[in-house]
XYZ file of C-alpha atoms in Angstrom:
490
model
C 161.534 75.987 135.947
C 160.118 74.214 132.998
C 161.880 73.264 129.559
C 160.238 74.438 125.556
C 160.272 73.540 121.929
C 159.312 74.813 119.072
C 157.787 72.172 116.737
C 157.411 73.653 113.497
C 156.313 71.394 111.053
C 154.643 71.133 107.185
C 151.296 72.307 108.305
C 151.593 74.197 111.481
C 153.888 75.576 114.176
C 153.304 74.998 117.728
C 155.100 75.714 121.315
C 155.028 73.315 124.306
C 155.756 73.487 127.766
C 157.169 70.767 129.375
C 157.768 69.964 133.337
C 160.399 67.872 134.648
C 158.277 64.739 134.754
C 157.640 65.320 131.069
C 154.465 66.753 131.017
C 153.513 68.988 128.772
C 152.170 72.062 130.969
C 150.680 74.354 128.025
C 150.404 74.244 124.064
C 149.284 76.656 121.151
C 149.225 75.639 118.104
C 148.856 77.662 114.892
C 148.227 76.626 110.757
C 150.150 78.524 108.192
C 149.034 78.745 104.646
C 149.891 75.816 102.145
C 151.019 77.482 98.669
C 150.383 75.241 95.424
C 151.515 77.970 92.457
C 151.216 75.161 90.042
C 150.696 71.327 90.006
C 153.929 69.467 92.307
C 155.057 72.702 93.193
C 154.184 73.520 97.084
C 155.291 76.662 99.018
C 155.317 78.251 102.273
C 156.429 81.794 103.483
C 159.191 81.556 105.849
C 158.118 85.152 106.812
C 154.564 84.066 108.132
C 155.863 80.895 109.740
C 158.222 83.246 111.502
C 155.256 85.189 112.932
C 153.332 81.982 113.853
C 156.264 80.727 116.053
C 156.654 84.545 117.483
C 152.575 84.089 118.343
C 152.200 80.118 119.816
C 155.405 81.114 121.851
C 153.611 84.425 123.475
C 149.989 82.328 124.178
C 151.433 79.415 125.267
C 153.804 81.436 127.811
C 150.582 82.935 129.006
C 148.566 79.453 129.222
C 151.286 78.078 131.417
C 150.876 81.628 133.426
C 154.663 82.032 133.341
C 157.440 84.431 131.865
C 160.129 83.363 129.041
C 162.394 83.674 131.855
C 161.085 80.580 133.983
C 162.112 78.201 130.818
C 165.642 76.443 131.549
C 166.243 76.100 127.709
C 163.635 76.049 124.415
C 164.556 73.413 121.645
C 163.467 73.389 117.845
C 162.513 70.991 115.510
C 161.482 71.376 111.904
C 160.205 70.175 108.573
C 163.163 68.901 107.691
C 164.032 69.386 103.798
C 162.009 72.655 103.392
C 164.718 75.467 101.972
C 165.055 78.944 103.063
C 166.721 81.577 100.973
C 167.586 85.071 102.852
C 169.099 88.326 102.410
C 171.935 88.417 104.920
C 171.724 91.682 105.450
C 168.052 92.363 105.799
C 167.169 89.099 106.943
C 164.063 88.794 104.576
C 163.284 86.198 102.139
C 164.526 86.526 98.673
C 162.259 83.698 97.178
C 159.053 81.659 98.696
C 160.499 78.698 100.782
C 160.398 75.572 98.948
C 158.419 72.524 100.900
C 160.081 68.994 101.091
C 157.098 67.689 99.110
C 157.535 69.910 95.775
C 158.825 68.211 92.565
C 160.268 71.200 90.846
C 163.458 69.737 91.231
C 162.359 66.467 89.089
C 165.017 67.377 85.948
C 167.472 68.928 87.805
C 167.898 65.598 90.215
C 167.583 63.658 86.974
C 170.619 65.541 85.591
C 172.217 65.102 88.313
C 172.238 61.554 88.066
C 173.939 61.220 84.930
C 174.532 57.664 83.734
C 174.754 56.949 87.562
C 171.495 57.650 88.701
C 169.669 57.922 91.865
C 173.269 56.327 93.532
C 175.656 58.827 92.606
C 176.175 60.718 96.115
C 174.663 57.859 98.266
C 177.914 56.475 99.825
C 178.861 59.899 101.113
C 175.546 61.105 102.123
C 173.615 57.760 102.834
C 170.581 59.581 100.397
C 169.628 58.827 96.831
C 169.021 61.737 94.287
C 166.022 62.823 94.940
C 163.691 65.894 94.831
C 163.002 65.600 98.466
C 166.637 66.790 99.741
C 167.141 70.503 100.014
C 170.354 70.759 97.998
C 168.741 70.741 94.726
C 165.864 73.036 95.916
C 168.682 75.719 96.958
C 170.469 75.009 93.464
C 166.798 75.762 91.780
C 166.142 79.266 93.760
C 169.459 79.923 92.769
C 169.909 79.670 89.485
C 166.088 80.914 89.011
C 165.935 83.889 91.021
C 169.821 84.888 89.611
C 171.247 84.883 93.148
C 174.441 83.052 92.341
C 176.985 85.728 92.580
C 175.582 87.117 95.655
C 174.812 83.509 97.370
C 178.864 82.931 96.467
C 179.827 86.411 97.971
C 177.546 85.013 100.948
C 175.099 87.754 100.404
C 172.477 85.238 100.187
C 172.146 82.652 103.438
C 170.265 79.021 103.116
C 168.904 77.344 105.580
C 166.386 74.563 106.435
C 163.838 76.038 108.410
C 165.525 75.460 111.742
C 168.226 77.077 110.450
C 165.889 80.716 109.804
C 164.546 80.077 113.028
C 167.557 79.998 115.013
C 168.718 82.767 113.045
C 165.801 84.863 113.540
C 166.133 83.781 117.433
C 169.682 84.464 118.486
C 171.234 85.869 115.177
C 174.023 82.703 114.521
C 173.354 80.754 111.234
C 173.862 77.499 112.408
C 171.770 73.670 112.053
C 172.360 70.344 113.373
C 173.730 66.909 112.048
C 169.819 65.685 111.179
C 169.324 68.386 109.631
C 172.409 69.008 107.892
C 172.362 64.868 106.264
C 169.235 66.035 104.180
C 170.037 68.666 102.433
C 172.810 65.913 100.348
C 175.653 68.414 100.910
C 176.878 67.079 103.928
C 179.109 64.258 104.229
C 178.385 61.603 106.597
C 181.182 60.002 107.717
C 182.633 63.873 108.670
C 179.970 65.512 109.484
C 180.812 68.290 107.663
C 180.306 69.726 104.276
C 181.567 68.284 101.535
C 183.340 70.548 98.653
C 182.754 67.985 95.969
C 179.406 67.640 97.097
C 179.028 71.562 97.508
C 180.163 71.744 93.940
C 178.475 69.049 92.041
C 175.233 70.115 93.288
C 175.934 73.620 93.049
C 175.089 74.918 96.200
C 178.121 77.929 97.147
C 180.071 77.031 100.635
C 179.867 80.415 101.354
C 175.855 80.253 102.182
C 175.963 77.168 104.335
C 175.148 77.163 108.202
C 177.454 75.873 110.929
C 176.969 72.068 111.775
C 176.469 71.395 115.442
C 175.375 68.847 117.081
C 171.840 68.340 117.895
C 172.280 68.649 122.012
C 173.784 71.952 122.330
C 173.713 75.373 123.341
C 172.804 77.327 120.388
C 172.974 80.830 121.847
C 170.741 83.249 123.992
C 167.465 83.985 122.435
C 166.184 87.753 122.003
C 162.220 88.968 121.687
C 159.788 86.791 122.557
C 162.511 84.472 124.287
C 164.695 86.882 125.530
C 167.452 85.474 127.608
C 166.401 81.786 127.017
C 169.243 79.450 125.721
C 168.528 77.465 122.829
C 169.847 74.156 123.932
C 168.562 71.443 120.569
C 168.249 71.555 117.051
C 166.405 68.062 115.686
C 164.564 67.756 112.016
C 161.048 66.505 113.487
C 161.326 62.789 112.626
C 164.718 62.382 114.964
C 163.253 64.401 117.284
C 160.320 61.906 117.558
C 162.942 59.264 117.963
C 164.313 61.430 120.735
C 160.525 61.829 122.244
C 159.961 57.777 122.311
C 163.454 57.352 123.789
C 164.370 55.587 120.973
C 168.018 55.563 122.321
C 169.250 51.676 122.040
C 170.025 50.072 118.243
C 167.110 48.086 116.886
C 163.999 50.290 118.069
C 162.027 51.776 115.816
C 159.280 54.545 116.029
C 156.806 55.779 113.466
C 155.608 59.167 113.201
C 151.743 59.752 111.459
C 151.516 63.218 110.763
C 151.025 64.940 106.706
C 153.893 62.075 106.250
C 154.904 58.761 107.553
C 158.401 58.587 108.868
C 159.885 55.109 110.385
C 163.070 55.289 112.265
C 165.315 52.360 112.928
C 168.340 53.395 115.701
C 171.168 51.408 114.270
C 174.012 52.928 116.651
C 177.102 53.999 115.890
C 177.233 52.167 112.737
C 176.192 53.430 109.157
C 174.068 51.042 107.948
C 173.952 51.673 104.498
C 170.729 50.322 102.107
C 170.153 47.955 99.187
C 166.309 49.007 99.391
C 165.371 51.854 98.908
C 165.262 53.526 102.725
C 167.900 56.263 103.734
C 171.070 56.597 106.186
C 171.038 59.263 108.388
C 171.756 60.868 111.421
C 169.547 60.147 114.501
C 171.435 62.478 116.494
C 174.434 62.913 118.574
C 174.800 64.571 121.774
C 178.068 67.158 122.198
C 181.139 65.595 123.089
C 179.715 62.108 121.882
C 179.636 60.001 118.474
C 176.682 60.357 116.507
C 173.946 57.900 116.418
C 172.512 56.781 113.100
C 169.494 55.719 111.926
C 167.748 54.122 108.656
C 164.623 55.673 107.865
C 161.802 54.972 105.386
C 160.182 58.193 104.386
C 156.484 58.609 102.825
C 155.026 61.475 101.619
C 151.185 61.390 102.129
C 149.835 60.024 105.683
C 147.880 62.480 107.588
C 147.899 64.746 104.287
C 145.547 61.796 102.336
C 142.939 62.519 104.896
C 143.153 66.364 104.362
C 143.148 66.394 100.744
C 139.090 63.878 101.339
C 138.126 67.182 103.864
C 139.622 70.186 101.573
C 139.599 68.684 97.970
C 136.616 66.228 98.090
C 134.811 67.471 100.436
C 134.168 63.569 101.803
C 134.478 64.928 105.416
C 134.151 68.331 106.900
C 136.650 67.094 109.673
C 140.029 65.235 109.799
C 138.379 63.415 113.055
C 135.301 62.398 110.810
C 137.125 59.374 108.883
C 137.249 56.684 111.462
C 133.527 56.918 112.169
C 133.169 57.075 108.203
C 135.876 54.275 107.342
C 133.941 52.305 110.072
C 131.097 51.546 108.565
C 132.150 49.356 106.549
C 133.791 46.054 107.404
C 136.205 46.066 104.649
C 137.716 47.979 101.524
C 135.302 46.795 99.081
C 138.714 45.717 97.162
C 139.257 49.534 96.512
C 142.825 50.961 97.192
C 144.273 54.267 97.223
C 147.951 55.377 96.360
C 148.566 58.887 96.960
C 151.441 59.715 95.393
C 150.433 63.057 94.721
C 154.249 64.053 94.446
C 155.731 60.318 93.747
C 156.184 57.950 95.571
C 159.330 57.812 98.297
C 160.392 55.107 100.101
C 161.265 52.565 99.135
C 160.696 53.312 95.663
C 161.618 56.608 94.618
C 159.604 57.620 91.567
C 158.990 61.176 91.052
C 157.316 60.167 87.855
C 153.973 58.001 89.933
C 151.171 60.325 90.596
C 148.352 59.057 92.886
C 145.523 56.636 91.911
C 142.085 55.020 93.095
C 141.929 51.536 92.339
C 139.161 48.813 92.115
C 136.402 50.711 91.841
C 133.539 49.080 91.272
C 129.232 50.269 91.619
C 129.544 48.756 94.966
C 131.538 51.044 95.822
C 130.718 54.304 98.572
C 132.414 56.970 100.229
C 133.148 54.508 103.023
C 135.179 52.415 101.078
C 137.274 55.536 99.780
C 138.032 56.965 103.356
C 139.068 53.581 104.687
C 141.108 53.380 101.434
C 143.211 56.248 102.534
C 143.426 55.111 105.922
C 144.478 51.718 105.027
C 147.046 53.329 102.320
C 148.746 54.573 105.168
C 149.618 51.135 106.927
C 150.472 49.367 103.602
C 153.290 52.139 103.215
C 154.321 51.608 106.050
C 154.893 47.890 105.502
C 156.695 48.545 102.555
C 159.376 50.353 104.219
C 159.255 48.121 107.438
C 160.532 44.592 104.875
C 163.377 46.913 103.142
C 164.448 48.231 106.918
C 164.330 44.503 107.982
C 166.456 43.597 104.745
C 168.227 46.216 105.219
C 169.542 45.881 109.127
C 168.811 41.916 109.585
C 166.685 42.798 112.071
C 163.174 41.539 113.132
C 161.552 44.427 114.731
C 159.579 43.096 117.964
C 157.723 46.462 118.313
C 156.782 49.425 116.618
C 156.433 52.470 118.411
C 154.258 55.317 117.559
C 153.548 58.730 117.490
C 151.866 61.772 115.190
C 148.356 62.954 115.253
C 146.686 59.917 113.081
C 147.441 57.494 116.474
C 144.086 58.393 117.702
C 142.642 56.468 115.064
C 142.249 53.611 116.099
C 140.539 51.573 113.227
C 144.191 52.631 111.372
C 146.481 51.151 114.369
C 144.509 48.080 114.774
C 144.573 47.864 110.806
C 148.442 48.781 110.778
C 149.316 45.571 113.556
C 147.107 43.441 111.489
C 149.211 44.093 108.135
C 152.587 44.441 109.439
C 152.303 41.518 111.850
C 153.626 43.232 114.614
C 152.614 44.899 117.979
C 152.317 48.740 117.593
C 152.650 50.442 121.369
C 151.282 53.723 121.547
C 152.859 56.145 124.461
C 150.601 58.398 127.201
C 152.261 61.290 125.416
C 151.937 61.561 121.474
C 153.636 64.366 121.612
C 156.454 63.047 120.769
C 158.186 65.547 118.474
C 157.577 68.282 120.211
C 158.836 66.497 123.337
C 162.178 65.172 122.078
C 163.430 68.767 121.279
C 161.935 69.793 124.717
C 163.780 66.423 125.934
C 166.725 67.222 124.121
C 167.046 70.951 125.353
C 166.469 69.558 128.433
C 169.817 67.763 128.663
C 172.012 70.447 127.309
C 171.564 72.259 130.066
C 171.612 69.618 132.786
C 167.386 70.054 133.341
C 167.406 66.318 132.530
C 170.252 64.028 133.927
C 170.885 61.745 130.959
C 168.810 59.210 128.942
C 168.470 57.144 131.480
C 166.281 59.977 133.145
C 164.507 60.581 130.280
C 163.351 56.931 129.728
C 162.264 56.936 132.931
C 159.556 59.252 131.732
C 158.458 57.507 128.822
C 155.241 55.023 129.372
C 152.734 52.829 126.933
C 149.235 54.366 127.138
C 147.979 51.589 124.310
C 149.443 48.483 122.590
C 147.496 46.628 119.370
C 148.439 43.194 119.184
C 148.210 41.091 115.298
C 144.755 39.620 114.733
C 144.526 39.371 111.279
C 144.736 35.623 109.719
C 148.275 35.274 107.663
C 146.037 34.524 104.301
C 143.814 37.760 104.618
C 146.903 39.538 105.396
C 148.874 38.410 102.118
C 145.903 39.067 99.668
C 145.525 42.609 100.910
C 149.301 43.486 100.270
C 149.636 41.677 96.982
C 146.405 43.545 95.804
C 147.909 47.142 97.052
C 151.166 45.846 95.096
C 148.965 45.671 91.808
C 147.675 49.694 92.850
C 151.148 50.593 93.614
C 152.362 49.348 90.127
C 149.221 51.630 88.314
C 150.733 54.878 89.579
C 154.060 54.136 87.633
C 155.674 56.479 84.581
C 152.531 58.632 84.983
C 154.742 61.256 84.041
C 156.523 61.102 80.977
């Protein structure tokens, strides 16, 4: 018997197989289409992500060379804030889903605000208004697709995209907690939504999922998973947590994939913050209190390097840049800020839009691909000094996950500018692993956390080598670049 998850995320879906010693047994993996109708505005179709799960499910069943029926229990993690509007009846779409990266929401959030600003809901949600949360984006396909009175009469369902999957799965319209404290609706400190919330977004009660907790049984699965219980629900970045075993206050993981996600476990306690990052919920296991977590979210990681390959056509492959970035032995003082849809944590401008800085005639393609690489471990930074402002807390290692760990020119670079030890694990898989991981203990495949430490162990660790001088002029100079891509818009 073996454990699953689906791990849809912002670019792809994929299904893994994982054995009790936390192995992962099989994999497919599949791409779905990134829609840009206009500039800030990005897209996917819940419909074709639904057939992309259906399909890595089926060929990964059949790479394993077993049936649905040898799984224990299949878990799911998601792309968190992307919003899902269907027909409760018909269960099809009634608008394109809206992608945690899209602006549209820019004037409603301001609104919003009112003479408060960006603080108005963050004591009972632990968020500050902004067009990342889902919330707004399900007030916006409201109010433009007319769907109010029917999304009141509960005609129309929401959902993050866990939410459609489960749904589409077993047939209950139901989330988690992590998923649940994005969408800016749901208060922390109840778990629960929040009328006053509810209503001064204006997002209808009636549309809302179920809040469970994120180890649980979820219900029996049909089709491609038919009679397989659906024992987790995690948004991708808690699920990572989950993966690295994450489970004891003060550790940290960050996740390089098309974002950057850092995770700081802070317990049972709220930690609420003066700088920028965001309060949410880590998880909690059924029958237990949940676990919080700050986190520091950025928008462009892994995406940076896409847009050089698709946009620029700097590299034909994503594996291309380290070899490219390589040959040179520095930046040629040229820094990148991709804030292609603002900048999030810890600043929270919607109004910055991405720039290249410091060019000079010295200046190559080289210089430009290890810009975006580097731009991805100066973010970072910036959200690791407002965690440790935030908790108190001097982080002694940073864990790491997400596709972009391979590189290591990037994780060498990211020890050096932090000025702390990043640990790699055997498994990068990590996402994909703590819903498996998660599943896993719901149904008693795994005996505890304990057990599932047990499996976790360090495949590579980069230690700080960068003198304390070099380090400081690098970070004040990406300050100056960070400061260019200000009130871009007006």
């Amino acid at each position: 018997m073996y454990v699953g998850a689906i791990d849809q995320g912002t670019t792809s879906t994929r299904f893994v197989v994982v054995d009790s010693q936390g192995g992962i047994v099989a994999m497919d993996r599949q791409e779905h289409r990134q829609i840009y109708p206009q500039p800030g505005w990005v897209e996917h179709d819940a419909l074709e992500i639904w057939q992309r799960t259906e399909q890595v499910i089926a060929t990964a069943l059949q790479k394993a060379g077993i049936a649905a029926a040898e799984l224990s229990a299949v878990g799911i993690t998601n792309q968190r804030e992307t919003t899902v509007l269907w027909d409760a009846a018909s269960g099809v779409p009634v608008a394109p889903a809206v992608v945690w990266q899209d602006t549209r929401t820019d004037g409603l959030v301001r609104d919003l605000g009112g003479a408060i600003g960006q603080d108005r809901f963050r004591i009972e949600t632990g968020l500050p208004l902004a067009t990342y949360f889902s919330g707004p984006k399900a007030r916006w396909l409201i109010d433009h697709h007319g769907l109010r009175d029917r999304a009141e009469a509960g005609e129309i369902l929401f959902g993050t995209v866990d939410t459609w999957l489960i749904w589409k799965l077993t047939g209950r319209h139901v989330t988690d907690v992590t998923n649940a404290s994005r969408t800016m609706l749901m208060n922390l400190a109840q778990l629960d939504w929040d009328e006053g919330l509810c209503e001064a977004v204006g997002v209808p009660r009636a549309m809302l999922p179920e809040i469970l907790p994120s180890v649980a049984t979820y219900g029996t699965a049909r089709g491609v998973l038919e009679g397989v219980m659906i024992g987790s629900d995690l948004g991708d970045q808690q699920a990572a947590l989950f993966g690295q075993t994450c489970f004891d206050p003060s550790t940290a993981k960050n996740t390089y994939g098309t974002g950057c996600f850092m995770l700081l476990n802070t317990g049972t306690v709220k930690v609420s913050s003066d700088h920028g990052l965001l309060t949410t919920v880590a998880y909690q296991v059924e029958g237990e209190a949940p676990i919080f977590a700050l986190e520091g979210s950025v928008a462009i990681a892994g995406a940076g390097v896409q847009w050089l390959r698709d946009n620029l056509g700097i590299i034909s492959g994503a594996d291309e840049i380290e070899e490219l970035a390589s040959g040179v032995t520095d930046n040629g003082d040229v820094y990148f800020v991709p804030a292609f849809s603002g900048l999030f944590a810890p600043h929270w401008r919607a109004n910055a839009r991405g720039v290249i800085a410091g060019l000079t005639g010295f200046a190559d393609k080289r210089h430009i691909a290890r810009a975006v690489l580097e731009a991805v471990a100066y973010q970072t930074r910036d959200v690791l000094q407002a965690m440790e402002a935030d908790s108190g807390e001097k982080l002694s290692t940073l864990y790491v996950d997400g596709g972009m760990v391979t590189n290591d020119l990037l994780m060498q670079f990211q020890a050096d500018i932090l000025d702390v030890p990043v640990a790699r694990p055997l498994n990068i898989e990590t996402t994909a692993l703590g819903a498996a991981y998660a599943a896993g203990l719901a149904v008693g495949y795994f005996d505890g956390l304990d057990h599932l430490r047990s499996l976790w162990s360090e495949d590579r660790r980069w230690e700080p080598a960068m003198e304390g001088s070099e380090r400081d002029r690098l970070y004040a100079s990406w300050g100056k670049a960070v400061q260019r891509t200000l009130d871009w818009v007006d």
